[in-house]
Coordinates of C-alpha atoms and ligand atoms in Angstrom, one line a residue:
M71 CA 23.0 -11.9 17.1
A72 CA 20.3 -9.3 16.5
F73 CA 17.1 -9.8 18.6
A74 CA 14.3 -11.2 16.7
L75 CA 10.6 -11.9 17.4
E76 CA 10.4 -15.6 17.8
D77 CA 7.5 -17.8 16.7
G78 CA 7.7 -19.6 20.1
F79 CA 7.1 -16.3 21.9
V80 CA 4.1 -15.4 19.7
A81 CA 2.6 -18.9 20.4
E82 CA 3.2 -18.5 24.1
E83 CA 1.4 -15.1 24.1
N84 CA -1.4 -16.5 22.0
R85 CA -2.1 -19.1 24.6
R86 CA -3.5 -16.4 26.9
H87 CA -6.2 -15.5 24.3
L88 CA -7.2 -18.9 23.0
D89 CA -10.2 -19.6 25.3
W90 CA -12.1 -16.5 24.3
L91 CA -10.9 -16.7 20.7
E92 CA -12.3 -20.1 20.2
E93 CA -15.6 -19.1 21.8
D94 CA -15.9 -16.0 19.7
Y95 CA -14.9 -17.7 16.6
E96 CA -17.5 -20.4 17.1
H97 CA -20.1 -17.8 17.8
V98 CA -19.4 -15.7 14.7
G99 CA -19.3 -19.0 12.7
R100 CA -22.8 -19.8 13.8
R101 CA -24.1 -16.4 13.0
L102 CA -22.6 -16.4 9.6
A103 CA -23.9 -19.9 8.9
R104 CA -27.4 -18.6 9.3
R105 CA -26.6 -16.2 6.4
G106 CA -25.3 -19.1 4.4
L107 CA -21.6 -18.1 4.9
D108 CA -18.8 -20.5 5.7
V109 CA -16.5 -19.2 8.4
E110 CA -13.7 -21.7 7.5
A111 CA -13.7 -20.4 3.9
L112 CA -13.5 -16.8 5.2
T113 CA -10.6 -17.7 7.5
G114 CA -8.8 -19.2 4.5
L115 CA -9.3 -16.0 2.6
A116 CA -7.9 -13.9 5.4
M117 CA -4.9 -16.2 5.6
A118 CA -4.3 -15.8 1.8
F119 CA -4.5 -12.0 1.8
R120 CA -1.2 -10.2 1.0
V121 CA -0.1 -6.6 1.3
A122 CA 3.4 -5.2 0.7
V123 CA 5.2 -3.0 3.2
P124 CA 7.0 0.2 2.2
S125 CA 10.6 0.3 3.3
W126 CA 10.1 3.9 4.1
G127 CA 7.2 3.2 6.3
L128 CA 9.4 1.2 8.8
G129 CA 11.0 4.4 10.1
T130 CA 9.3 7.3 11.7
G131 CA 8.0 9.7 9.1
G132 CA 7.7 13.4 9.4
T133 CA 6.1 16.5 8.1
R134 CA 7.7 19.5 6.4
F135 CA 7.9 20.9 9.9
A136 CA 9.6 18.2 11.9
R137 CA 10.4 14.6 12.4
F138 CA 10.4 12.9 15.8
P139 CA 12.2 9.6 15.5
G140 CA 11.8 7.1 18.3
P141 CA 14.6 5.1 20.0
G142 CA 15.4 1.8 18.3
E143 CA 14.1 2.7 14.8
P144 CA 16.0 1.2 11.9
R145 CA 19.2 3.0 10.8
D146 CA 19.8 1.2 7.5
L147 CA 18.2 -1.2 5.1
L148 CA 19.2 -4.4 6.9
E149 CA 17.6 -3.1 10.1
K150 CA 14.4 -2.3 8.1
I151 CA 14.5 -5.9 6.9
E152 CA 14.7 -7.1 10.5
D153 CA 11.7 -4.9 11.4
A154 CA 9.7 -6.2 8.3
A155 CA 10.4 -9.7 9.6
A156 CA 9.1 -8.8 13.0
L157 CA 5.9 -7.4 11.4
L158 CA 5.5 -10.6 9.3
T159 CA 5.9 -12.7 12.4
L160 CA 3.0 -10.8 14.0
V161 CA 0.5 -10.5 11.1
R162 CA 1.7 -13.1 8.5
V163 CA 0.2 -11.2 5.5
T164 CA 3.1 -8.9 4.7
P165 CA 6.0 -10.9 3.2
G166 CA 6.5 -8.4 0.3
V167 CA 8.7 -5.3 0.8
S168 CA 8.6 -2.4 -1.6
L169 CA 11.8 -0.4 -1.9
H170 CA 12.2 3.3 -2.5
I171 CA 15.4 4.1 -4.4
P172 CA 17.7 5.9 -3.6
W173 CA 16.3 6.1 0.0
D174 CA 17.0 2.4 0.3
E175 CA 19.8 1.8 -2.2
P176 CA 21.3 -1.6 -1.3
A177 CA 25.1 -1.8 -1.2
D178 CA 25.0 -5.4 -2.2
P179 CA 21.7 -6.6 -3.8
A180 CA 22.5 -10.3 -3.7
E181 CA 23.3 -10.1 0.0
L182 CA 20.1 -8.1 0.7
K183 CA 18.0 -10.6 -1.3
A184 CA 19.5 -13.4 0.7
A185 CA 18.9 -11.6 4.0
A186 CA 15.3 -11.1 3.1
R187 CA 14.7 -14.6 1.9
E188 CA 16.1 -16.0 5.1
R189 CA 13.4 -14.2 6.9
G190 CA 10.6 -15.2 4.6
L191 CA 10.5 -11.8 2.8
F192 CA 10.8 -10.9 -0.9
F193 CA 10.9 -7.7 -2.9
D194 CA 7.7 -6.5 -4.4
S195 CA 7.5 -3.2 -6.3
M196 CA 10.4 -0.8 -6.9
N197 CA 9.7 2.9 -6.4
S198 CA 11.8 5.6 -8.1
N199 CA 12.5 8.9 -6.5
T200 CA 13.0 11.9 -8.8
F201 CA 11.2 14.3 -6.5
Q202 CA 14.4 15.2 -4.6
D203 CA 17.9 16.0 -5.4
Q204 CA 20.5 13.5 -4.2
P205 CA 24.0 14.5 -3.1
G206 CA 26.3 14.8 -6.0
Q207 CA 23.5 14.7 -8.6
P208 CA 24.6 16.7 -11.7
L209 CA 21.2 18.2 -12.6
S210 CA 18.4 19.4 -10.3
Y211 CA 14.8 18.3 -10.1
K212 CA 13.7 21.7 -8.7
F213 CA 11.6 22.3 -11.8
G214 CA 10.6 18.7 -12.6
S215 CA 12.1 15.4 -13.6
L216 CA 10.5 13.2 -16.2
S217 CA 8.6 16.1 -17.7
H218 CA 11.3 18.8 -17.3
S219 CA 11.8 21.3 -20.1
D220 CA 15.5 20.3 -20.2
P221 CA 16.1 17.0 -22.1
G222 CA 19.2 16.5 -20.0
V223 CA 17.2 16.4 -16.8
R224 CA 14.6 14.1 -18.4
R225 CA 17.4 11.8 -19.4
Q226 CA 18.8 11.8 -15.9
A227 CA 15.4 11.0 -14.4
V228 CA 14.8 8.2 -17.0
E229 CA 18.3 6.8 -16.2
H230 CA 17.4 6.7 -12.5
N231 CA 14.3 4.7 -13.3
L232 CA 16.3 2.3 -15.5
H233 CA 18.7 1.9 -12.5
C234 CA 15.7 0.9 -10.4
L235 CA 14.7 -1.7 -13.0
R236 CA 18.2 -3.2 -13.0
L237 CA 18.3 -3.2 -9.2
G238 CA 14.8 -4.7 -9.0
R239 CA 15.8 -7.5 -11.3
A240 CA 18.7 -8.4 -9.1
L241 CA 16.4 -8.4 -6.1
G242 CA 13.7 -10.5 -7.8
A243 CA 11.1 -7.7 -7.8
C244 CA 8.2 -7.8 -10.2
C245 CA 6.9 -4.3 -10.8
H246 CA 8.0 -0.7 -10.9
T247 CA 6.0 2.3 -9.5
V248 CA 6.6 5.8 -10.8
W249 CA 5.4 8.8 -8.9
V250 CA 6.7 12.2 -9.9
G251 CA 6.2 15.5 -8.1
D252 CA 6.4 17.4 -11.4
G253 CA 4.1 20.3 -11.8
G254 CA 3.9 24.1 -11.4
N255 CA 3.4 26.4 -8.6
F256 CA 2.0 29.3 -10.6
P257 CA -0.4 29.8 -13.5
G258 CA 1.6 30.0 -16.7
Q259 CA 4.7 28.3 -15.3
V260 CA 4.1 25.0 -17.1
H261 CA 2.6 24.4 -20.5
F262 CA 0.1 21.6 -19.6
R263 CA 0.0 19.8 -22.9
R264 CA 3.7 20.0 -23.6
A265 CA 4.7 18.9 -20.1
L266 CA 2.4 15.8 -20.3
E267 CA 3.8 14.9 -23.7
R268 CA 7.4 15.1 -22.3
Y269 CA 6.3 13.0 -19.3
L270 CA 4.9 10.4 -21.6
D271 CA 8.0 10.3 -23.8
S272 CA 10.1 9.7 -20.7
L273 CA 7.7 6.9 -19.6
R274 CA 8.0 5.3 -23.0
A275 CA 11.7 5.0 -22.5
I276 CA 11.2 3.4 -19.1
Y277 CA 8.4 1.1 -20.3
A278 CA 10.7 -0.1 -23.2
A279 CA 13.2 -1.3 -20.6
L280 CA 10.7 -3.1 -18.4
P281 CA 12.1 -6.6 -17.7
D282 CA 10.1 -9.6 -18.9
G283 CA 7.0 -10.4 -16.8
W284 CA 7.1 -7.0 -15.1
R285 CA 4.4 -4.4 -14.8
L286 CA 4.8 -0.7 -14.8
F287 CA 2.6 1.3 -12.4
I288 CA 2.1 5.0 -12.5
E289 CA 0.7 7.0 -9.6
H290 CA -1.3 10.1 -10.0
K291 CA -1.7 12.8 -7.4
L292 CA -3.8 15.9 -7.3
Y293 CA -1.3 18.4 -5.9
E294 CA 1.8 18.5 -3.7
P295 CA 4.7 19.3 -3.9
A296 CA 3.5 21.5 -6.8
F297 CA 0.6 23.6 -5.6
Y298 CA -1.0 24.9 -8.7
S299 CA -0.8 22.1 -11.3
T300 CA 0.6 18.6 -11.4
V301 CA 1.6 16.7 -14.5
L302 CA -0.1 13.4 -13.6
N303 CA -3.0 14.9 -11.6
D304 CA -5.9 12.5 -11.9
W305 CA -7.0 9.0 -12.9
G306 CA -8.2 10.1 -16.3
T307 CA -4.8 11.4 -17.2
S308 CA -3.2 8.3 -15.7
Y309 CA -5.6 6.1 -17.8
H310 CA -4.7 8.0 -21.0
C311 CA -1.0 7.5 -20.2
V312 CA -1.1 3.7 -19.5
R313 CA -3.2 3.2 -22.6
E314 CA -0.6 5.0 -24.6
L315 CA 2.2 2.9 -23.1
G316 CA 0.8 -0.6 -23.6
D317 CA -0.4 -3.8 -22.0
R318 CA 2.0 -3.9 -19.1
A319 CA 1.3 -0.3 -17.9
F320 CA -1.4 0.3 -15.2
S321 CA -2.8 3.1 -13.0
L322 CA -2.0 2.9 -9.3
V323 CA -4.5 4.4 -6.8
D324 CA -3.0 6.0 -3.7
L325 CA -5.9 6.7 -1.4
G326 CA -4.5 10.0 -0.3
H327 CA -4.1 11.5 -3.8
H328 CA -7.6 12.7 -4.6
A329 CA -9.5 15.8 -4.1
P330 CA -11.6 15.8 -0.9
N331 CA -14.9 13.8 -1.2
V332 CA -13.9 12.2 -4.5
N333 CA -15.7 8.9 -5.0
I334 CA -12.5 6.7 -5.0
E335 CA -14.4 3.4 -5.1
M336 CA -15.9 4.5 -8.4
I337 CA -12.5 5.3 -9.8
V338 CA -11.5 1.8 -8.7
A339 CA -14.5 0.3 -10.5
R340 CA -13.7 2.3 -13.7
L341 CA -10.1 1.2 -13.8
I342 CA -11.2 -2.4 -13.2
Q343 CA -13.7 -2.1 -16.0
F344 CA -11.0 -0.7 -18.4
G345 CA -8.5 -3.4 -17.4
K346 CA -6.0 -0.8 -16.1
L347 CA -6.1 -1.1 -12.3
A348 CA -2.5 -1.5 -11.0
G349 CA -3.3 -1.7 -7.4
F350 CA -3.1 0.5 -4.3
H351 CA -1.1 2.5 -2.0
F352 CA -3.2 2.2 1.1
N353 CA -3.4 4.8 3.8
D354 CA -6.0 7.2 5.1
S355 CA -6.5 10.9 5.2
K356 CA -8.7 13.7 6.4
Y357 CA -7.4 16.6 4.4
G358 CA -4.9 15.6 1.7
D359 CA -2.0 13.2 1.3
D360 CA -1.9 12.7 5.1
D361 CA -0.5 9.2 4.9
L362 CA -2.4 8.2 8.1
D363 CA -3.0 4.5 8.9
A364 CA -5.4 2.6 6.7
G365 CA -8.9 2.6 8.0
S366 CA -8.3 5.1 10.7
I367 CA -10.4 8.0 9.3
K368 CA -12.8 6.5 6.7
P369 CA -13.3 2.8 7.3
F370 CA -16.5 2.8 5.3
Q371 CA -14.7 4.1 2.3
L372 CA -12.1 1.4 2.6
F373 CA -14.9 -1.2 2.8
L374 CA -16.6 0.3 -0.3
I375 CA -13.3 0.1 -2.2
F376 CA -12.9 -3.6 -1.2
N377 CA -16.5 -4.1 -2.2
E378 CA -15.5 -3.2 -5.8
L379 CA -12.3 -5.3 -5.6
V380 CA -14.1 -8.4 -4.2
D381 CA -16.9 -8.0 -6.7
A382 CA -14.3 -8.1 -9.5
E383 CA -12.5 -11.0 -7.9
L384 CA -15.7 -13.1 -7.6
E385 CA -16.7 -12.2 -11.2
R386 CA -13.3 -13.2 -12.3
V387 CA -12.8 -10.1 -14.4
P388 CA -10.1 -10.9 -16.9
G389 CA -6.7 -9.5 -16.1
F390 CA -7.8 -8.4 -12.6
R391 CA -4.6 -8.7 -10.5
P392 CA -4.3 -5.8 -8.1
A393 CA -1.1 -5.2 -6.2
Y394 CA -1.6 -4.1 -2.7
M395 CA 0.8 -2.0 -0.8
L396 CA 0.8 0.3 2.3
D397 CA 2.1 3.8 1.8
Q398 CA 2.0 5.5 5.1
S399 CA 4.0 8.0 7.2
H400 CA 4.0 7.1 10.8
N401 CA 4.7 10.4 12.6
V402 CA 3.5 9.7 16.1
T403 CA 3.2 5.9 16.4
D404 CA 5.6 3.0 16.4
P405 CA 5.9 2.1 12.7
I406 CA 5.6 -1.7 13.4
E407 CA 2.4 -1.2 15.4
S408 CA 0.9 1.1 12.7
L409 CA 1.8 -1.3 9.9
A410 CA 0.4 -4.3 11.9
T411 CA -2.9 -2.6 12.6
S412 CA -3.2 -1.2 9.1
A413 CA -2.6 -4.6 7.5
T414 CA -5.3 -5.9 9.8
E415 CA -7.7 -3.2 8.7
L416 CA -7.2 -4.2 5.1
V417 CA -8.0 -7.8 5.8
R418 CA -11.0 -6.7 7.8
A419 CA -12.4 -4.7 4.8
Y420 CA -11.6 -7.5 2.5
L421 CA -13.5 -10.1 4.5
Q422 CA -16.4 -7.7 5.1
A423 CA -16.6 -7.2 1.4
H424 CA -16.9 -11.0 1.1
L425 CA -19.9 -11.0 3.4
V426 CA -21.9 -8.9 0.9
D427 CA -24.9 -10.8 -0.4
R428 CA -24.2 -10.0 -4.0
H429 CA -27.2 -11.8 -5.4
Q430 CA -29.5 -9.8 -3.1
L431 CA -27.7 -6.6 -3.9
R432 CA -28.2 -7.1 -7.6
E433 CA -31.9 -7.7 -7.1
Y434 CA -32.2 -4.5 -5.1
Q435 CA -30.3 -2.6 -7.7
E436 CA -32.5 -3.9 -10.4
R437 CA -35.7 -3.1 -8.5
N438 CA -34.2 0.3 -7.7
D439 CA -34.6 -0.4 -4.0
A440 CA -32.0 2.1 -2.8
L441 CA -32.7 1.7 0.9
M442 CA -32.3 -2.1 0.8
A443 CA -29.2 -1.9 -1.4
L444 CA -27.5 0.2 1.1
E445 CA -28.7 -2.1 3.9
T446 CA -27.1 -5.0 2.2
L447 CA -23.8 -3.3 2.2
R448 CA -24.2 -2.0 5.7
R449 CA -25.0 -5.5 7.0
A450 CA -21.7 -6.7 5.7
F451 CA -19.8 -3.7 7.0
T452 CA -21.2 -3.9 10.5
T453 CA -20.5 -7.6 11.0
D454 CA -17.7 -8.1 13.4
V455 CA -15.1 -10.3 11.7
G456 CA -12.5 -9.7 14.4
P457 CA -12.5 -13.3 15.7
I458 CA -11.9 -14.5 12.1
L459 CA -9.0 -12.2 11.6
A460 CA -7.5 -13.3 14.9
M461 CA -8.0 -17.0 14.2
A462 CA -6.5 -16.6 10.7
R463 CA -3.4 -15.0 12.2
H464 CA -3.2 -17.6 14.9
R465 CA -3.5 -20.5 12.4
A466 CA -0.8 -18.9 10.2
G467 CA 1.5 -18.7 13.3
G468 CA 1.0 -15.0 13.8
A469 CA -0.3 -13.1 16.9
V470 CA -3.9 -13.1 18.1
D471 CA -3.2 -9.6 19.4
P472 CA -0.3 -8.2 17.4
V473 CA 0.2 -4.9 19.3
S474 CA 0.1 -6.4 22.8
T475 CA 2.4 -9.2 21.6
F476 CA 4.8 -6.7 20.1
R477 CA 4.8 -4.7 23.3
A478 CA 5.2 -7.7 25.5
S479 CA 8.2 -8.8 23.5
G480 CA 10.2 -5.7 24.4
Y481 CA 11.3 -5.6 20.7
R482 CA 11.7 -1.8 20.5
C483 CA 13.6 -1.6 23.7
R484 CA 16.0 -4.3 22.6
K485 CA 16.4 -2.5 19.3
A486 CA 17.1 0.7 21.1
E487 CA 20.1 -1.0 22.8
E488 CA 21.2 -2.6 19.5
R489 CA 20.8 0.5 17.5
P490 CA 22.3 3.4 19.4
E491 CA 21.6 6.9 18.2
G492 CA 24.4 8.8 16.5
A493 CA 24.6 7.2 13.1
A494 CA 22.7 9.0 10.4
R495 CA 19.1 7.8 10.2
R496 CA 17.5 7.7 6.9
A497 CA 14.0 6.4 7.3
G498 CA 10.5 7.5 6.7
I499 CA 9.0 10.2 4.5
V500 CA 10.5 13.5 5.4
Ligands
RM4_651 C1 4.2 10.4 -2.6 C2 3.6 9.1 -3.2 C3 4.6 8.1 -3.4 C4 5.5 7.9 -2.3 C5 6.1 9.3 -1.9 C6 7.0 9.2 -0.7 O1 3.2 11.2 -2.1 O2 2.6 8.7 -2.4 O3 4.0 6.8 -3.6 O4 6.6 7.1 -2.7 O5 5.0 10.1 -1.5
MN652 MN1 1.9 6.6 -2.8
MN653 MN1 1.4 10.0 -1.3

């Protein structure tokens, strides 16, 4: 029997924290009550928050220089499911798992679905991969996939996406995310308009095969792996494409896929306003698509993004149904610890955004009181909601302190024994 993080162990660990937690929770509750906020309602919101986990984020990632896998990391999909279950036990907001195909091609989808369900997990978005050649693949993606100049390559890439849809159906997934690395390294290499038209044609074929009730997400990215031009490079192009495709196509925002200093929260607001926001790949970055842990570099930006999301949620903007997912590469940390703290940072930003006095903010905006408008946001952002987050996890059966509980459980050491090195490891972004 594989070692698992037990609810009883988490409850036992929690007991050590309960005294101060109750005291801090009561205190923050009183402080918020003075501002007309109900701590119980906020706790309920924190418990209801959901973010999906990327199957590739459960293994150690790497850069184009090296990868440093740690002992006990998952060697196959079933072991990733075990780790996703451990993460869920700790934080209770991550029951959805997002699969990358063919990195995580299941041998038996029905068996995988059952294994996930047994652990309280389900499959969220599917992700296709046509940015790499796979062993035995007839045609190469070296010069692109869905937008390739050769119709045969495009067909192969479309077929791979259709395969993802079939697989996703068998797994009970609900959406499909397409990110392509297509682009050019040199001026003149790619005809911009023709490449985009070819990309759109391929997407039309994928969209036409979308199962009932599913949504199609497309993910833009400024550069990388192509260093001069990218076929789906920005949100404007993405918006054009999803409009061309139809009602069930949406633009996905990966926080690492923008030029430095771009106002991402404004892009989010635009996509909400136009009814085309798919959701997010959360991560953080300093320079590019760094795939660092959410909230680790620019927590204020994360808050401002959630400020737009919560604003739309409270206004009940029609059709607003964002899908949240983490998309990170854990190069130097334990993936479970990174995912646990990242999930927590998202809930933190979400709750802080709920603290914004929107009535006041609107008045300041209308009176052009720039200083007080910012202060209204800052007041929410600087409120410590930590005790609410911990209480929400505790009430949901999760850990008051996920990282210390995870470490105390000896989970990774046990897994190192159960998962000896040697077998080929295919995990993480490499
Ligand atoms: C890309 C993009 C995709 C992810 C791959 C691994 O930069 O973010 O979402 O699937 O990386
Ligand atoms: Mn992404
Ligand atoms: Mn990325």
